[in-house]
PDB file of C-alpha atoms in Angstrom:
ATOM      1  CA  MET A   1      -0.080   0.081   0.019  1.00  0.00           C
ATOM      2  CA  LYS A   2       1.150   3.543  -0.721  1.00  0.00           C
ATOM      3  CA  LEU A   3       0.808   5.934   2.119  1.00  0.00           C
ATOM      4  CA  ILE A   4      -0.892   9.465   1.270  1.00  0.00           C
ATOM      5  CA  LEU A   5      -0.826  12.416   3.637  1.00  0.00           C
ATOM      6  CA  ALA A   6      -3.750  14.769   2.906  1.00  0.00           C
ATOM      7  CA  SER A   7      -2.030  17.847   4.457  1.00  0.00           C
ATOM      8  CA  GLY A   8       0.037  20.834   3.214  1.00  0.00           C
ATOM      9  CA  SER A   9       1.170  21.478   6.968  1.00  0.00           C
ATOM     10  CA  PRO A  10       5.063  21.461   7.059  1.00  0.00           C
ATOM     11  CA  ARG A  11       4.751  20.247  10.637  1.00  0.00           C
ATOM     12  CA  ARG A  12       2.602  17.134   9.698  1.00  0.00           C
ATOM     13  CA  LYS A  13       5.046  16.260   6.808  1.00  0.00           C
ATOM     14  CA  GLN A  14       7.979  16.611   9.219  1.00  0.00           C
ATOM     15  CA  LEU A  15       6.364  14.323  11.882  1.00  0.00           C
ATOM     16  CA  LEU A  16       5.182  11.603   9.402  1.00  0.00           C
ATOM     17  CA  ALA A  17       8.599  11.558   7.765  1.00  0.00           C
ATOM     18  CA  GLY A  18       9.988  10.759  11.264  1.00  0.00           C
ATOM     19  CA  LEU A  19       8.570   7.337  11.083  1.00  0.00           C
ATOM     20  CA  ASP A  20      10.716   6.459   8.308  1.00  0.00           C
ATOM     21  CA  ILE A  21       7.696   5.242   6.053  1.00  0.00           C
ATOM     22  CA  PRO A  22       7.643   6.557   2.450  1.00  0.00           C
ATOM     23  CA  PHE A  23       4.590   8.660   1.612  1.00  0.00           C
ATOM     24  CA  GLU A  24       3.419  11.275  -0.723  1.00  0.00           C
ATOM     25  CA  VAL A  25       1.472  14.476  -0.155  1.00  0.00           C
ATOM     26  CA  ARG A  26      -1.913  14.857  -1.934  1.00  0.00           C
ATOM     27  CA  LEU A  27      -3.757  18.147  -1.727  1.00  0.00           C
ATOM     28  CA  LEU A  28      -7.433  19.018  -2.683  1.00  0.00           C
ATOM     29  CA  SER A  29      -8.623  22.573  -2.617  1.00  0.00           C
ATOM     30  CA  GLY A  30     -11.996  23.834  -1.628  1.00  0.00           C
ATOM     31  CA  ILE A  31     -12.737  21.293   1.183  1.00  0.00           C
ATOM     32  CA  ASP A  32     -15.463  22.635   3.465  1.00  0.00           C
ATOM     33  CA  GLU A  33     -14.031  22.463   7.047  1.00  0.00           C
ATOM     34  CA  ASN A  34     -17.115  23.839   8.803  1.00  0.00           C
ATOM     35  CA  TYR A  35     -18.851  21.787  11.610  1.00  0.00           C
ATOM     36  CA  PRO A  36     -22.236  21.970  13.042  1.00  0.00           C
ATOM     37  CA  ALA A  37     -22.545  24.600  15.889  1.00  0.00           C
ATOM     38  CA  GLU A  38     -24.129  21.994  18.168  1.00  0.00           C
ATOM     39  CA  LEU A  39     -21.412  19.441  17.838  1.00  0.00           C
ATOM     40  CA  PRO A  40     -19.594  18.894  21.167  1.00  0.00           C
ATOM     41  CA  ALA A  41     -16.199  20.529  21.156  1.00  0.00           C
ATOM     42  CA  HIS A  42     -14.408  17.348  21.777  1.00  0.00           C
ATOM     43  CA  ASP A  43     -15.935  15.819  18.681  1.00  0.00           C
ATOM     44  CA  VAL A  44     -14.900  18.573  16.272  1.00  0.00           C
ATOM     45  CA  ALA A  45     -11.398  17.297  15.337  1.00  0.00           C
ATOM     46  CA  LEU A  46     -12.569  13.821  14.289  1.00  0.00           C
ATOM     47  CA  TYR A  47     -15.623  15.148  12.555  1.00  0.00           C
ATOM     48  CA  CYS A  48     -13.262  17.529  10.384  1.00  0.00           C
ATOM     49  CA  ALA A  49     -10.815  14.757   9.717  1.00  0.00           C
ATOM     50  CA  SER A  50     -13.678  12.495   8.509  1.00  0.00           C
ATOM     51  CA  LYS A  51     -15.119  15.176   6.340  1.00  0.00           C
ATOM     52  CA  LYS A  52     -11.582  15.580   4.668  1.00  0.00           C
ATOM     53  CA  ALA A  53     -11.400  11.796   4.191  1.00  0.00           C
ATOM     54  CA  GLN A  54     -14.771  11.795   2.323  1.00  0.00           C
ATOM     55  CA  ALA A  55     -13.501  14.450   0.021  1.00  0.00           C
ATOM     56  CA  TYR A  56     -10.431  12.364  -0.884  1.00  0.00           C
ATOM     57  CA  ILE A  57     -11.957   8.936  -1.304  1.00  0.00           C
ATOM     58  CA  PRO A  58     -12.804   9.430  -5.043  1.00  0.00           C
ATOM     59  CA  THR A  59      -9.122  10.122  -5.612  1.00  0.00           C
ATOM     60  CA  LEU A  60      -7.921   6.771  -4.009  1.00  0.00           C
ATOM     61  CA  ALA A  61      -6.609   3.926  -5.860  1.00  0.00           C
ATOM     62  CA  ASP A  62      -6.992   0.382  -4.439  1.00  0.00           C
ATOM     63  CA  ASP A  63      -3.306   0.319  -3.316  1.00  0.00           C
ATOM     64  CA  GLU A  64      -3.336   3.625  -1.482  1.00  0.00           C
ATOM     65  CA  LEU A  65      -3.949   4.449   2.359  1.00  0.00           C
ATOM     66  CA  LEU A  66      -4.864   7.918   3.012  1.00  0.00           C
ATOM     67  CA  ILE A  67      -4.087   9.769   6.261  1.00  0.00           C
ATOM     68  CA  THR A  68      -6.369  12.808   7.132  1.00  0.00           C
ATOM     69  CA  ALA A  69      -6.040  14.811  10.296  1.00  0.00           C
ATOM     70  CA  ASP A  70      -7.504  17.891  11.992  1.00  0.00           C
ATOM     71  CA  THR A  71      -6.167  19.525  15.264  1.00  0.00           C
ATOM     72  CA  VAL A  72      -8.206  21.806  17.448  1.00  0.00           C
ATOM     73  CA  VAL A  73      -7.581  23.427  20.820  1.00  0.00           C
ATOM     74  CA  VAL A  74     -10.496  23.032  23.312  1.00  0.00           C
ATOM     75  CA  LEU A  75     -10.785  25.519  26.073  1.00  0.00           C
ATOM     76  CA  PRO A  76     -12.992  24.255  29.072  1.00  0.00           C
ATOM     77  CA  SER A  77     -15.592  26.562  30.287  1.00  0.00           C
ATOM     78  CA  ALA A  78     -14.523  28.957  33.092  1.00  0.00           C
ATOM     79  CA  THR A  79     -17.935  28.669  34.704  1.00  0.00           C
ATOM     80  CA  PRO A  80     -19.480  25.480  36.120  1.00  0.00           C
ATOM     81  CA  GLY A  81     -22.041  23.971  33.680  1.00  0.00           C
ATOM     82  CA  GLY A  82     -20.776  25.944  30.776  1.00  0.00           C
ATOM     83  CA  HIS A  83     -19.826  24.747  27.391  1.00  0.00           C
ATOM     84  CA  ALA A  84     -16.107  24.095  26.241  1.00  0.00           C
ATOM     85  CA  ARG A  85     -15.112  26.207  23.277  1.00  0.00           C
ATOM     86  CA  VAL A  86     -13.089  25.316  20.281  1.00  0.00           C
ATOM     87  CA  LEU A  87     -10.300  27.660  19.345  1.00  0.00           C
ATOM     88  CA  GLY A  88      -9.303  27.219  15.607  1.00  0.00           C
ATOM     89  CA  LYS A  89      -7.030  29.182  13.461  1.00  0.00           C
ATOM     90  CA  PRO A  90      -7.099  32.874  14.204  1.00  0.00           C
ATOM     91  CA  ARG A  91      -8.302  35.332  11.548  1.00  0.00           C
ATOM     92  CA  ASP A  92      -5.748  38.008  12.359  1.00  0.00           C
ATOM     93  CA  GLU A  93      -3.100  39.145  14.899  1.00  0.00           C
ATOM     94  CA  ALA A  94      -5.690  40.594  17.207  1.00  0.00           C
ATOM     95  CA  GLU A  95      -7.684  37.359  17.475  1.00  0.00           C
ATOM     96  CA  ALA A  96      -4.450  35.465  17.933  1.00  0.00           C
ATOM     97  CA  GLU A  97      -3.557  37.733  20.895  1.00  0.00           C
ATOM     98  CA  ALA A  98      -7.067  37.341  22.444  1.00  0.00           C
ATOM     99  CA  MET A  99      -6.823  33.476  22.141  1.00  0.00           C
ATOM    100  CA  LEU A 100      -3.427  33.410  23.848  1.00  0.00           C
ATOM    101  CA  ALA A 101      -4.641  35.646  26.503  1.00  0.00           C
ATOM    102  CA  GLU A 102      -7.591  33.218  27.250  1.00  0.00           C
ATOM    103  CA  LEU A 103      -5.149  30.300  27.362  1.00  0.00           C
ATOM    104  CA  SER A 104      -2.774  32.130  29.801  1.00  0.00           C
ATOM    105  CA  GLY A 105      -2.595  30.463  33.206  1.00  0.00           C
ATOM    106  CA  ARG A 106      -5.126  27.724  32.165  1.00  0.00           C
ATOM    107  CA  THR A 107      -5.143  24.073  31.100  1.00  0.00           C
ATOM    108  CA  HIS A 108      -6.589  23.252  27.703  1.00  0.00           C
ATOM    109  CA  GLN A 109      -6.850  20.218  25.461  1.00  0.00           C
ATOM    110  CA  VAL A 110      -5.366  19.796  22.166  1.00  0.00           C
ATOM    111  CA  ILE A 111      -7.299  17.181  20.172  1.00  0.00           C
ATOM    112  CA  THR A 112      -6.211  15.778  16.783  1.00  0.00           C
ATOM    113  CA  GLY A 113      -8.722  13.578  14.907  1.00  0.00           C
ATOM    114  CA  VAL A 114      -7.297  11.095  12.469  1.00  0.00           C
ATOM    115  CA  CYS A 115      -8.773   8.957   9.713  1.00  0.00           C
ATOM    116  CA  LEU A 116      -6.896   6.116   7.988  1.00  0.00           C
ATOM    117  CA  THR A 117      -8.794   5.432   4.858  1.00  0.00           C
ATOM    118  CA  THR A 118      -8.523   2.981   2.012  1.00  0.00           C
ATOM    119  CA  THR A 119     -11.106   2.134  -0.619  1.00  0.00           C
ATOM    120  CA  GLY A 120     -12.501  -0.575   1.446  1.00  0.00           C
ATOM    121  CA  ARG A 121     -12.125   0.409   5.116  1.00  0.00           C
ATOM    122  CA  GLN A 122     -11.370   3.136   7.604  1.00  0.00           C
ATOM    123  CA  ARG A 123     -10.096   3.571  11.058  1.00  0.00           C
ATOM    124  CA  ARG A 124     -11.004   6.621  12.968  1.00  0.00           C
ATOM    125  CA  PHE A 125      -9.506   7.885  16.319  1.00  0.00           C
ATOM    126  CA  ASP A 126      -8.632  11.004  18.190  1.00  0.00           C
ATOM    127  CA  VAL A 127      -5.842  11.840  20.620  1.00  0.00           C
ATOM    128  CA  THR A 128      -6.025  14.295  23.432  1.00  0.00           C
ATOM    129  CA  THR A 129      -3.145  16.116  25.205  1.00  0.00           C
ATOM    130  CA  ASP A 130      -3.736  18.265  28.220  1.00  0.00           C
ATOM    131  CA  VAL A 131      -1.468  21.496  28.080  1.00  0.00           C
ATOM    132  CA  THR A 132      -1.048  23.911  30.881  1.00  0.00           C
ATOM    133  CA  PHE A 133       0.140  27.463  30.248  1.00  0.00           C
ATOM    134  CA  ALA A 134       1.872  29.658  32.796  1.00  0.00           C
ATOM    135  CA  ARG A 135       0.555  33.110  33.112  1.00  0.00           C
ATOM    136  CA  LEU A 136       1.653  35.275  30.195  1.00  0.00           C
ATOM    137  CA  THR A 137       1.953  39.044  30.149  1.00  0.00           C
ATOM    138  CA  PRO A 138       0.345  41.138  27.178  1.00  0.00           C
ATOM    139  CA  GLU A 139       3.888  42.098  26.146  1.00  0.00           C
ATOM    140  CA  GLN A 140       4.929  38.452  25.808  1.00  0.00           C
ATOM    141  CA  ILE A 141       1.699  37.573  23.941  1.00  0.00           C
ATOM    142  CA  HIS A 142       2.294  40.450  21.612  1.00  0.00           C
ATOM    143  CA  TYR A 143       5.928  39.566  21.140  1.00  0.00           C
ATOM    144  CA  TYR A 144       5.030  35.979  20.069  1.00  0.00           C
ATOM    145  CA  VAL A 145       2.294  37.005  17.762  1.00  0.00           C
ATOM    146  CA  SER A 146       4.286  39.801  16.087  1.00  0.00           C
ATOM    147  CA  GLN A 147       7.460  37.599  15.736  1.00  0.00           C
ATOM    148  CA  TYR A 148       5.968  34.128  14.818  1.00  0.00           C
ATOM    149  CA  HIS A 149       2.671  35.099  13.066  1.00  0.00           C
ATOM    150  CA  PRO A 150       0.641  31.878  14.276  1.00  0.00           C
ATOM    151  CA  MET A 151      -2.322  32.416  12.019  1.00  0.00           C
ATOM    152  CA  ASP A 152      -1.976  28.922  10.587  1.00  0.00           C
ATOM    153  CA  LYS A 153      -2.155  27.160  14.005  1.00  0.00           C
ATOM    154  CA  ALA A 154      -5.068  26.072  16.080  1.00  0.00           C
ATOM    155  CA  GLY A 155      -5.272  28.035  19.361  1.00  0.00           C
ATOM    156  CA  ALA A 156      -2.734  30.551  17.853  1.00  0.00           C
ATOM    157  CA  TYR A 157       0.448  28.811  19.003  1.00  0.00           C
ATOM    158  CA  GLY A 158       3.023  26.344  17.976  1.00  0.00           C
ATOM    159  CA  VAL A 159       4.379  24.326  20.908  1.00  0.00           C
ATOM    160  CA  GLN A 160       7.813  23.847  19.128  1.00  0.00           C
ATOM    161  CA  GLU A 161       8.207  27.715  18.949  1.00  0.00           C
ATOM    162  CA  TRP A 162       9.280  30.381  21.466  1.00  0.00           C
ATOM    163  CA  ILE A 163       5.767  30.233  23.124  1.00  0.00           C
ATOM    164  CA  GLY A 164       6.214  26.570  23.957  1.00  0.00           C
ATOM    165  CA  TYR A 165       9.546  27.239  25.771  1.00  0.00           C
ATOM    166  CA  VAL A 166       8.106  30.104  27.960  1.00  0.00           C
ATOM    167  CA  ALA A 167       4.448  29.201  28.345  1.00  0.00           C
ATOM    168  CA  VAL A 168       3.958  25.356  28.720  1.00  0.00           C
ATOM    169  CA  SER A 169       4.396  24.543  32.313  1.00  0.00           C
ATOM    170  CA  ASP A 170       2.877  21.149  32.170  1.00  0.00           C
ATOM    171  CA  MET A 171       1.728  18.532  29.606  1.00  0.00           C
ATOM    172  CA  HIS A 172      -0.006  15.139  29.850  1.00  0.00           C
ATOM    173  CA  GLY A 173      -0.079  13.213  26.675  1.00  0.00           C
ATOM    174  CA  SER A 174       1.755  13.204  23.296  1.00  0.00           C
ATOM    175  CA  PHE A 175       3.926  16.148  22.478  1.00  0.00           C
ATOM    176  CA  PHE A 176       3.745  15.373  18.759  1.00  0.00           C
ATOM    177  CA  ASN A 177      -0.079  15.461  18.954  1.00  0.00           C
ATOM    178  CA  VAL A 178       0.200  19.153  20.083  1.00  0.00           C
ATOM    179  CA  MET A 179       2.393  19.736  17.029  1.00  0.00           C
ATOM    180  CA  GLY A 180      -0.364  18.385  14.874  1.00  0.00           C
ATOM    181  CA  LEU A 181       0.022  14.648  14.325  1.00  0.00           C
ATOM    182  CA  PRO A 182       0.016  11.884  16.936  1.00  0.00           C
ATOM    183  CA  VAL A 183       2.565   9.834  15.113  1.00  0.00           C
ATOM    184  CA  GLN A 184       3.019   7.120  17.878  1.00  0.00           C
ATOM    185  CA  ARG A 185      -0.702   6.328  17.785  1.00  0.00           C
ATOM    186  CA  ILE A 186      -0.798   6.436  13.815  1.00  0.00           C
ATOM    187  CA  TYR A 187       2.241   3.916  13.798  1.00  0.00           C
ATOM    188  CA  GLN A 188       0.261   1.652  16.061  1.00  0.00           C
ATOM    189  CA  GLU A 189      -2.988   1.794  13.969  1.00  0.00           C
ATOM    190  CA  LEU A 190      -0.982   1.202  10.715  1.00  0.00           C
ATOM    191  CA  GLN A 191       0.398  -1.968  12.495  1.00  0.00           C
ATOM    192  CA  ALA A 192      -3.164  -3.069  13.352  1.00  0.00           C
ATOM    193  CA  MET A 193      -4.267  -2.542   9.759  1.00  0.00           C
ATOM    194  CA  ASN A 194      -1.371  -4.910   8.620  1.00  0.00           C
ATOM    195  CA  TYR A 195       0.247  -1.984   6.851  1.00  0.00           C
ATOM    196  CA  GLU A 196       3.742  -3.171   5.766  1.00  0.00           C
ATOM    197  CA  LEU A 197       6.014  -0.900   7.816  1.00  0.00           C
TER     198      LEU A 197
END
């Protein structure tokens, strides 16, 4: 089977390459990544990864295995009984700074939904990592956003960048998941599918 990564993310390409499995990147444009407003926050990543997989299925050959993924940051409600919120990619620097101000001093979840899809079957799973941020000053937040421009990252941050060094005080779960691809779990799932590694 040929492995296909349906992502233009340089971080996902780097992480998958770390498994030493040959793969190629395939990109489709115009995929609708919206999700129903009533969908629970913790289900959004897997819903979006599945939606991407459906768009790619017509392009798959019988000897291809497709990886689609979607990563979101979920911020628990600050009030009892409230709803968790999904922090996606910020629209601009002001929204990026607002997101980081909300994450400051709090614990959030980074969830990546993954689909491994062939023409005949599909394995779906998600991986959650709990990340705690130390308190950040407005100056630190502004510095990071102005220097690193994290508009292509869920929750407005890349854990492998400066912000990860100064803000992440605690983490439970996969570091690579926070970067955007839970490669250890993907490796396990490929083995379970009898993919020749």
